[in-house]
PDB file of C-alpha atoms in Angstrom:
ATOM      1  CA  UNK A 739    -174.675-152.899  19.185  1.00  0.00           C
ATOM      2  CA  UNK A 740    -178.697-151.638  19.057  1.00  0.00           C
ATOM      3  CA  UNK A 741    -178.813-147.509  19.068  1.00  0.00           C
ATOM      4  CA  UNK A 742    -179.535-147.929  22.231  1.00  0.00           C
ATOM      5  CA  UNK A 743    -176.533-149.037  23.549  1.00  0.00           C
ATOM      6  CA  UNK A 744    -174.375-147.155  21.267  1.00  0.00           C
ATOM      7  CA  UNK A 745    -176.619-144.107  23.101  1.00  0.00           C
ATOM      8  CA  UNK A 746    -175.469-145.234  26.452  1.00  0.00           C
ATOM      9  CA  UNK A 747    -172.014-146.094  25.368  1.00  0.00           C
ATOM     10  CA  UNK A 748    -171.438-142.444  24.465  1.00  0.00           C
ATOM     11  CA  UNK A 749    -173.116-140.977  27.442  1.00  0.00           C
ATOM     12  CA  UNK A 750    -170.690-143.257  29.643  1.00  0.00           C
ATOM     13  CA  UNK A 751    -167.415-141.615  27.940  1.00  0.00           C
ATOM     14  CA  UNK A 752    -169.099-138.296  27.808  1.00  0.00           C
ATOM     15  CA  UNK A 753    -169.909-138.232  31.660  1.00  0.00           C
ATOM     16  CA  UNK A 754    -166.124-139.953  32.370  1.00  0.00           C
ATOM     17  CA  UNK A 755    -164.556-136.979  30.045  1.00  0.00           C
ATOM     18  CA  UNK A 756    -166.819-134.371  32.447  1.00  0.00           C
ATOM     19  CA  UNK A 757    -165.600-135.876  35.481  1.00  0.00           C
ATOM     20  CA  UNK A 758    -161.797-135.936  34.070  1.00  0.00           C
ATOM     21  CA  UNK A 759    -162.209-132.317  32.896  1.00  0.00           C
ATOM     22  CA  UNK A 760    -163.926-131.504  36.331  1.00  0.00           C
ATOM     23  CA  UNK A 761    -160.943-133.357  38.524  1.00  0.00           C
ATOM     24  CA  UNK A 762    -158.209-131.240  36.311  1.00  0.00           C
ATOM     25  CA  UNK A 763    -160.063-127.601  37.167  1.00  0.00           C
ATOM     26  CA  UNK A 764    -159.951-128.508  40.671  1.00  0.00           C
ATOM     27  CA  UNK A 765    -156.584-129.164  40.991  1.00  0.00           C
ATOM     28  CA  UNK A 766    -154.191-126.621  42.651  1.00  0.00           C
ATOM     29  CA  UNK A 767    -152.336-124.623  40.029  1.00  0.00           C
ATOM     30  CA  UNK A 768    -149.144-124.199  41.505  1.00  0.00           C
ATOM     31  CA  UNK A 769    -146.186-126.677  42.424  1.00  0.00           C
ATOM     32  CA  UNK A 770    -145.586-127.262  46.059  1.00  0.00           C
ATOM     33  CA  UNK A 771    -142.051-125.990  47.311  1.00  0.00           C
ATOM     34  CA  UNK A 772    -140.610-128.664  49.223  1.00  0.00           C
ATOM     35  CA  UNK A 773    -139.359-129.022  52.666  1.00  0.00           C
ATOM     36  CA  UNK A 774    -136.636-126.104  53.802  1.00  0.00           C
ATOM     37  CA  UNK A 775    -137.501-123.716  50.410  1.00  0.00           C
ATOM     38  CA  UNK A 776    -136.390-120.096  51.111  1.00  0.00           C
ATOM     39  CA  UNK A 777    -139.866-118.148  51.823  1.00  0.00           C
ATOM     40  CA  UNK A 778    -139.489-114.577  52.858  1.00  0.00           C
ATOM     41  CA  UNK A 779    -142.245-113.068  54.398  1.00  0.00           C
ATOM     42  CA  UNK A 780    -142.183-109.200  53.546  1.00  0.00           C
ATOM     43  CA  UNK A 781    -143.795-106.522  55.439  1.00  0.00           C
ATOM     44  CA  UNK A 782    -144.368-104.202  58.371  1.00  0.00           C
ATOM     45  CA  UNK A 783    -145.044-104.493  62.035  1.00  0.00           C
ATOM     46  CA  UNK A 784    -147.400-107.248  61.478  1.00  0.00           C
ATOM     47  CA  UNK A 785    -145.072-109.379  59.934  1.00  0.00           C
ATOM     48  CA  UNK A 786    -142.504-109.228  62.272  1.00  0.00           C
ATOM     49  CA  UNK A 787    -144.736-109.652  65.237  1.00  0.00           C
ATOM     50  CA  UNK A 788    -144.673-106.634  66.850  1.00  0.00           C
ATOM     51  CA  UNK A 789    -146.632-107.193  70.228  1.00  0.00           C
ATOM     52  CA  UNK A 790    -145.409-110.182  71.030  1.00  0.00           C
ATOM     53  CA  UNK A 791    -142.020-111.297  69.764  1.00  0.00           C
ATOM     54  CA  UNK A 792    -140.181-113.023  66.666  1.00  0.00           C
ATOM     55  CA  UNK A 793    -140.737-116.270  68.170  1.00  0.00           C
ATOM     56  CA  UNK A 794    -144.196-115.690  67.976  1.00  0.00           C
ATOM     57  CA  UNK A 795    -144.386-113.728  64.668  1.00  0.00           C
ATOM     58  CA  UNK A 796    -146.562-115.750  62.171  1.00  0.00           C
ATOM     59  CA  UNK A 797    -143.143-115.798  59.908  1.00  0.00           C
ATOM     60  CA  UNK A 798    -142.197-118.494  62.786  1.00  0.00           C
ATOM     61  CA  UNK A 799    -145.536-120.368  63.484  1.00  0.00           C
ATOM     62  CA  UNK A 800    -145.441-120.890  59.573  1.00  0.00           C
ATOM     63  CA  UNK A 801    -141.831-122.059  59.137  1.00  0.00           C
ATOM     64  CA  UNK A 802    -142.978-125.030  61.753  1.00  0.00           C
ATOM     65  CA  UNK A 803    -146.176-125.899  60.058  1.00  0.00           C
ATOM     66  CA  UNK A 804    -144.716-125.686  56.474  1.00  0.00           C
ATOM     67  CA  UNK A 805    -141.298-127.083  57.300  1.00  0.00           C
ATOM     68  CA  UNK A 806    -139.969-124.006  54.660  1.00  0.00           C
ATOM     69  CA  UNK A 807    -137.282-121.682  55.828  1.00  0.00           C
ATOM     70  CA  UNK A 808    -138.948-118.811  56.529  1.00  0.00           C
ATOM     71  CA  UNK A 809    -137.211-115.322  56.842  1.00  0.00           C
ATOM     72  CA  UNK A 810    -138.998-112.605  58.549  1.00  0.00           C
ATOM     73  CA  UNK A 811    -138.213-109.399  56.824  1.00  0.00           C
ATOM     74  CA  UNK A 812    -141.331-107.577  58.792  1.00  0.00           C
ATOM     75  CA  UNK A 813    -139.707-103.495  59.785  1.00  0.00           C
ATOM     76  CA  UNK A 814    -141.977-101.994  62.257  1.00  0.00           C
ATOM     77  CA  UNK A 815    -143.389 -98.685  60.972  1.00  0.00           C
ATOM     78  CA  UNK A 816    -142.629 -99.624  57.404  1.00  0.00           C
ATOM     79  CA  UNK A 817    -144.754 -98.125  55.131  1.00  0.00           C
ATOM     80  CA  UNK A 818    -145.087 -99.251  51.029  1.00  0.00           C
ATOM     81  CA  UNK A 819    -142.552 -96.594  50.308  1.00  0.00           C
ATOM     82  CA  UNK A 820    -139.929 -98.234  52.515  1.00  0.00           C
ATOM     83  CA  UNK A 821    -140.505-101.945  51.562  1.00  0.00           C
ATOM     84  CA  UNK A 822    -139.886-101.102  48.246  1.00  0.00           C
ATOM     85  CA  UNK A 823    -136.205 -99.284  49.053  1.00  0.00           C
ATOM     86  CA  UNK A 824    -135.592-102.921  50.700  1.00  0.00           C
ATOM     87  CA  UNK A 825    -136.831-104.694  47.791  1.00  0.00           C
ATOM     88  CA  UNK A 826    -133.689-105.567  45.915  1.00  0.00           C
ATOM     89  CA  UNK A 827    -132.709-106.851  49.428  1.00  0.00           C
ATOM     90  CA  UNK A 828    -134.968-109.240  49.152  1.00  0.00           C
ATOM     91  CA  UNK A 829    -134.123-110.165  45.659  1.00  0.00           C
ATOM     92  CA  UNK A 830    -130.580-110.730  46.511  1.00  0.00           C
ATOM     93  CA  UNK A 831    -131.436-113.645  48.387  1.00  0.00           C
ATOM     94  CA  UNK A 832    -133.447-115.483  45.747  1.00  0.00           C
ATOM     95  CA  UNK A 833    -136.299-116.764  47.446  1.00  0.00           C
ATOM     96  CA  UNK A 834    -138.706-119.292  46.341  1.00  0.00           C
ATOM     97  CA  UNK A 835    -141.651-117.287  47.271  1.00  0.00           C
ATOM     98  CA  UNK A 836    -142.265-113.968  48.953  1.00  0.00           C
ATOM     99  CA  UNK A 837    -145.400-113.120  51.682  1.00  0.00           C
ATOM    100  CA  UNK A 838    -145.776-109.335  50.618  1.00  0.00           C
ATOM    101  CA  UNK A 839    -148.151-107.458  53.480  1.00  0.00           C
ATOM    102  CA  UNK A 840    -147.546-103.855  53.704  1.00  0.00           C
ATOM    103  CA  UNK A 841    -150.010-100.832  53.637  1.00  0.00           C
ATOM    104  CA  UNK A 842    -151.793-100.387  57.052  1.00  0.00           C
ATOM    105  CA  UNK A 843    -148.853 -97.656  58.123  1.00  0.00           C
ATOM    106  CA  UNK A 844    -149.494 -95.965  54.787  1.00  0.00           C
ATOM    107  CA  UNK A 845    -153.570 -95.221  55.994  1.00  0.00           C
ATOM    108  CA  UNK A 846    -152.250 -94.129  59.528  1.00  0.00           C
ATOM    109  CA  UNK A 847    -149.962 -91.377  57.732  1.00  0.00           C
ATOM    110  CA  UNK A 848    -152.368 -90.495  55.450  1.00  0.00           C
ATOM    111  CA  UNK A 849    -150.934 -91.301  52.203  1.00  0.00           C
ATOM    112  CA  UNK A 850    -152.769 -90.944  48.844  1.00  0.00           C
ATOM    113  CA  UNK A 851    -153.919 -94.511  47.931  1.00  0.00           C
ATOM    114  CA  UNK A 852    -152.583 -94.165  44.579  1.00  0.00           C
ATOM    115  CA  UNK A 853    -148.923 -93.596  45.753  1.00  0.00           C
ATOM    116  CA  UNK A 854    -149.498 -96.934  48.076  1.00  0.00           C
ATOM    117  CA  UNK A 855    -150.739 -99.395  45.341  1.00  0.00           C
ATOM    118  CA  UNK A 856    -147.929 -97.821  42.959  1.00  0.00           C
ATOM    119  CA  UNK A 857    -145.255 -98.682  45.316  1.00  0.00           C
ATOM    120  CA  UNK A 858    -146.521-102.316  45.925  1.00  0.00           C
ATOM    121  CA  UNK A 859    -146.823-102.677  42.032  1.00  0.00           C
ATOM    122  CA  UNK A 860    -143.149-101.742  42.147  1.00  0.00           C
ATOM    123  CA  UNK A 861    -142.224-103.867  44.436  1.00  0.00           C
ATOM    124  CA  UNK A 862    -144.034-107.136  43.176  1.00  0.00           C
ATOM    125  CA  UNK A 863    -142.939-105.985  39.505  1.00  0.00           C
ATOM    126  CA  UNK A 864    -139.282-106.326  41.036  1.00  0.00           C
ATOM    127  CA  UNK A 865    -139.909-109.234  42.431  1.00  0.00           C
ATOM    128  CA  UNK A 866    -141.305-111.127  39.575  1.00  0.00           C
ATOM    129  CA  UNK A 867    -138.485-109.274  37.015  1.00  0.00           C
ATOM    130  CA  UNK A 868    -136.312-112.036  39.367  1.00  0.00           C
ATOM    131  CA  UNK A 869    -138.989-114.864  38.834  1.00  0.00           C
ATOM    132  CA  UNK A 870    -139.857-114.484  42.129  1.00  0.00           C
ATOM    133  CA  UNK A 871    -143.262-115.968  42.646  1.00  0.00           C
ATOM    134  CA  UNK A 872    -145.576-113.321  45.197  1.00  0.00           C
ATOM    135  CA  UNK A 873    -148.717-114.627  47.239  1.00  0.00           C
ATOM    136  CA  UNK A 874    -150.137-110.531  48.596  1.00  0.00           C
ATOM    137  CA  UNK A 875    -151.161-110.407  51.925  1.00  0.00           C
ATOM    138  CA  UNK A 876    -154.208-108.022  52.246  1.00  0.00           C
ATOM    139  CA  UNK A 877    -153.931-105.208  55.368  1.00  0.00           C
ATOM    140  CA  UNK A 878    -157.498-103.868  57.332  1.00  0.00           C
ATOM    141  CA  UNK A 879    -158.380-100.682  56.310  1.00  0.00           C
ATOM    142  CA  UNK A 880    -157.772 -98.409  59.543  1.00  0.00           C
ATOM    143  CA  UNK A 881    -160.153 -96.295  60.471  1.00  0.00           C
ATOM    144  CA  UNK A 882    -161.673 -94.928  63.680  1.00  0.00           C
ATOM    145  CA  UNK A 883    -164.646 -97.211  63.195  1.00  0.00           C
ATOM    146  CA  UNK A 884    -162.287-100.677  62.717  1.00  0.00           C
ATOM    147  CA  UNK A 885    -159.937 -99.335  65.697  1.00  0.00           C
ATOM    148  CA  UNK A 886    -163.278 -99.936  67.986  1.00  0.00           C
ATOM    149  CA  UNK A 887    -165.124-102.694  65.794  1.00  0.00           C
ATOM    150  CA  UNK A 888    -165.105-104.951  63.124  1.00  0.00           C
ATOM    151  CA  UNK A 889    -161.988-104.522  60.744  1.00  0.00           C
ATOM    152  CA  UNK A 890    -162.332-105.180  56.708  1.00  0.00           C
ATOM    153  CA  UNK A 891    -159.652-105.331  53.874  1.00  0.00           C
ATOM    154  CA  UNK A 892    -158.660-102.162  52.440  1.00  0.00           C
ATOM    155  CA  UNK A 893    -159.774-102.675  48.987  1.00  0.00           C
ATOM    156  CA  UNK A 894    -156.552-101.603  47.345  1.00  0.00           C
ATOM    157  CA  UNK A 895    -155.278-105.114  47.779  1.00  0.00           C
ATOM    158  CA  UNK A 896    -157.976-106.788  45.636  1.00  0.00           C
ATOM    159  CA  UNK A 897    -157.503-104.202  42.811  1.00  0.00           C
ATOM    160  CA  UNK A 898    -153.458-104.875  42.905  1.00  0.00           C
ATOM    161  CA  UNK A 899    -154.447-108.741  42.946  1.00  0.00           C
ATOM    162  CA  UNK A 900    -155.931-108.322  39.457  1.00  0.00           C
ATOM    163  CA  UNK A 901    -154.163-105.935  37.876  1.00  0.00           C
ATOM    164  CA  UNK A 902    -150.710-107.759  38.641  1.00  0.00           C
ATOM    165  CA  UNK A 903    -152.415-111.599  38.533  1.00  0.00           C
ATOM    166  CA  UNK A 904    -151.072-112.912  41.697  1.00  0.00           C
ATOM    167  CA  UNK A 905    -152.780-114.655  44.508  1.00  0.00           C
ATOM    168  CA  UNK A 906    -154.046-112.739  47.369  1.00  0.00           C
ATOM    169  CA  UNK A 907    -154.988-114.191  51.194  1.00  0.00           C
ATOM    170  CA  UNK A 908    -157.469-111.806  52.275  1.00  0.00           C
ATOM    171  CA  UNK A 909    -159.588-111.382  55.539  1.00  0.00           C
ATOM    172  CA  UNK A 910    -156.770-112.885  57.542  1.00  0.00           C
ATOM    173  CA  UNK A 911    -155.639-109.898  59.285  1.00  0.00           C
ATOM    174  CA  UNK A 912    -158.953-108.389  59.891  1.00  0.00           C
ATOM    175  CA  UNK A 913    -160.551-111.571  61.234  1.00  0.00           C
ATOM    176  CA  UNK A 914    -157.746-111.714  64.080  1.00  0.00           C
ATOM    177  CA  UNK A 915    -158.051-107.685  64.600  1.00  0.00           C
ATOM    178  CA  UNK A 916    -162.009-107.756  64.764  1.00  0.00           C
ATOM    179  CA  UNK A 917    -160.894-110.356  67.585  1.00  0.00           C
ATOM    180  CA  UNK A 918    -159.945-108.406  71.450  1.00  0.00           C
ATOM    181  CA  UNK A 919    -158.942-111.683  72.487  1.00  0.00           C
ATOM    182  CA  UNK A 920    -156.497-111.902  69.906  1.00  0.00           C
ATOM    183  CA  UNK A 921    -154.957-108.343  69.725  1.00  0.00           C
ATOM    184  CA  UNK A 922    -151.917-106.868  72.012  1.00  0.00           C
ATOM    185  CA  UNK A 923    -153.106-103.318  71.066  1.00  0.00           C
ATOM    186  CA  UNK A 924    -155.986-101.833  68.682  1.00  0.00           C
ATOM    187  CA  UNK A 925    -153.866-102.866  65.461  1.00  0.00           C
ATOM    188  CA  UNK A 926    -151.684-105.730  66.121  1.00  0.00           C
ATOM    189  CA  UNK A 927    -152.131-109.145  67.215  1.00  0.00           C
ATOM    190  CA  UNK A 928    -150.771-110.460  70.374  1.00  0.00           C
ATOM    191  CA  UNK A 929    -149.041-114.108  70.084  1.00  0.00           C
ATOM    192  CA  UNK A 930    -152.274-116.190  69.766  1.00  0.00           C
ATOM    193  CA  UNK A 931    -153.434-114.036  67.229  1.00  0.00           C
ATOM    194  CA  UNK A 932    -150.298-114.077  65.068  1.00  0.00           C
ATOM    195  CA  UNK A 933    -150.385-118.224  65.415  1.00  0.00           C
ATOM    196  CA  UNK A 934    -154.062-118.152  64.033  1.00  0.00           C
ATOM    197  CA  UNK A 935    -153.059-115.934  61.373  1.00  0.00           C
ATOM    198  CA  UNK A 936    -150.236-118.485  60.710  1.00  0.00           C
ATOM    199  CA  UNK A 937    -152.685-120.973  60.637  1.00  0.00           C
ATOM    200  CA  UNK A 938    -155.186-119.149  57.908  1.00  0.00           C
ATOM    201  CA  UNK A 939    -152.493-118.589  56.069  1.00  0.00           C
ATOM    202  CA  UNK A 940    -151.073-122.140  55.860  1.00  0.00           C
ATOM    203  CA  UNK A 941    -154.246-123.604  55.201  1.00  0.00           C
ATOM    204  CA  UNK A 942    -154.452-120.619  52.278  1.00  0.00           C
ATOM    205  CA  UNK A 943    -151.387-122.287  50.579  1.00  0.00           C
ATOM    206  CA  UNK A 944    -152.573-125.530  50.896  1.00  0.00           C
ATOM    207  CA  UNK A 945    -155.554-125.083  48.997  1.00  0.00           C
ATOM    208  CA  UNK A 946    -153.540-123.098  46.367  1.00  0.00           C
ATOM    209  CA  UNK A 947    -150.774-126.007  46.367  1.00  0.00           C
ATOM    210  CA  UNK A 948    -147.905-123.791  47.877  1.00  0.00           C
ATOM    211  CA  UNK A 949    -147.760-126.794  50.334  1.00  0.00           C
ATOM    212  CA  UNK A 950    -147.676-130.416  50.433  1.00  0.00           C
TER     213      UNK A 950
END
């Protein structure tokens, strides 16, 4: 074979090893729970769909588009502090994955941010001590300027995210409550905007391979 040849030989398997190496990066890291896995989706008022009804909840909406059983554990008014009392509840039932989204109730009373991203360490260290897996759920930051405009994250969520090395789905909540149209109130979604979220969130653990 001239140099040449040898030249473009090599090139050929180096490019083919890129693509290979490129393909495996891309692919989702985790392994899909199949149809009628225990999910639990963990929270406060927004999990359990307060403003419209359980039927509507996004715990629901997701259990039809995921085909998983899907347990709403959402307690209206819970704050971080009370999801973690229920947390060996939760572990009692040994779910395949959890859907942790508390915190918005701990801004409205005015607890110290560092007492609110202890308790949901606690609560996902719990979890995973069972080899539970935990996908966070990130909460708007409420303030009088998000009550009458555009909600964002509280940033707590992103620093928990890191620190603990799980998977967050952020912006969902504060897309739909930036939305009128999809709020029953100034902090919780009415049933359109709980199916949306549903459907964000779905998508979310598609593209992390949650789902098939």
């Amino acid at each position: 074979m001239s140099l040449g040849g040898r030249f473009l030989a090599l090139a050929s398997i180096g490019l083919a090893a890129a693509i290979g190496m490129t393909g495996c990066d891309s692919e989702p890291m985790q392994t899909a729970l199949p149809a009628g896995s225990t999910v639990i989706a963990l929270g406060d008022s927004l999990t359990y769909g307060y403003g419209a009804n359980t039927e509507t909840a996004y715990p629901t909406v997701l259990a039809e588009l995921s085909k998983w059983r899907v347990i709403n554990a959402g307690v209206n008014g819970d704050t971080s502090a009370d999801v973690l009392t229920r947390v060996n509840e939760i572990t009692e039932q040994s779910p395949d994955l959890v859907l942790l989204g508390v915190g918005g109730n701990d801004v409205l009373q005015r607890i110290a941010p560092d007492t609110t991203r202890a308790n949901i360490i606690a609560t996902i260290d719990t979890l995973q001590s069972k080899n539970i897996n935990v996908v966070l759920i990130a909460e708007p930051h409420i303030s009088t300027s998000a009550l009458f405009g555009k909600a964002s994250d509280n940033p707590l969520y992103e620093d928990i995210a890191e620190a603990e090395d799980i998977p967050l789905y952020s912006d969902g909540w504060s897309t739909i409550l930036s939305d009128d149209a999809l709020k029953s109130d100034r902090i919780h979604a009415n049933a359109e905007g709980y199916r949306q979220f549903a459907e964000g969130l779905h998508g979310y653990l598609k593209e992390e391979g949650w789902v098939h």
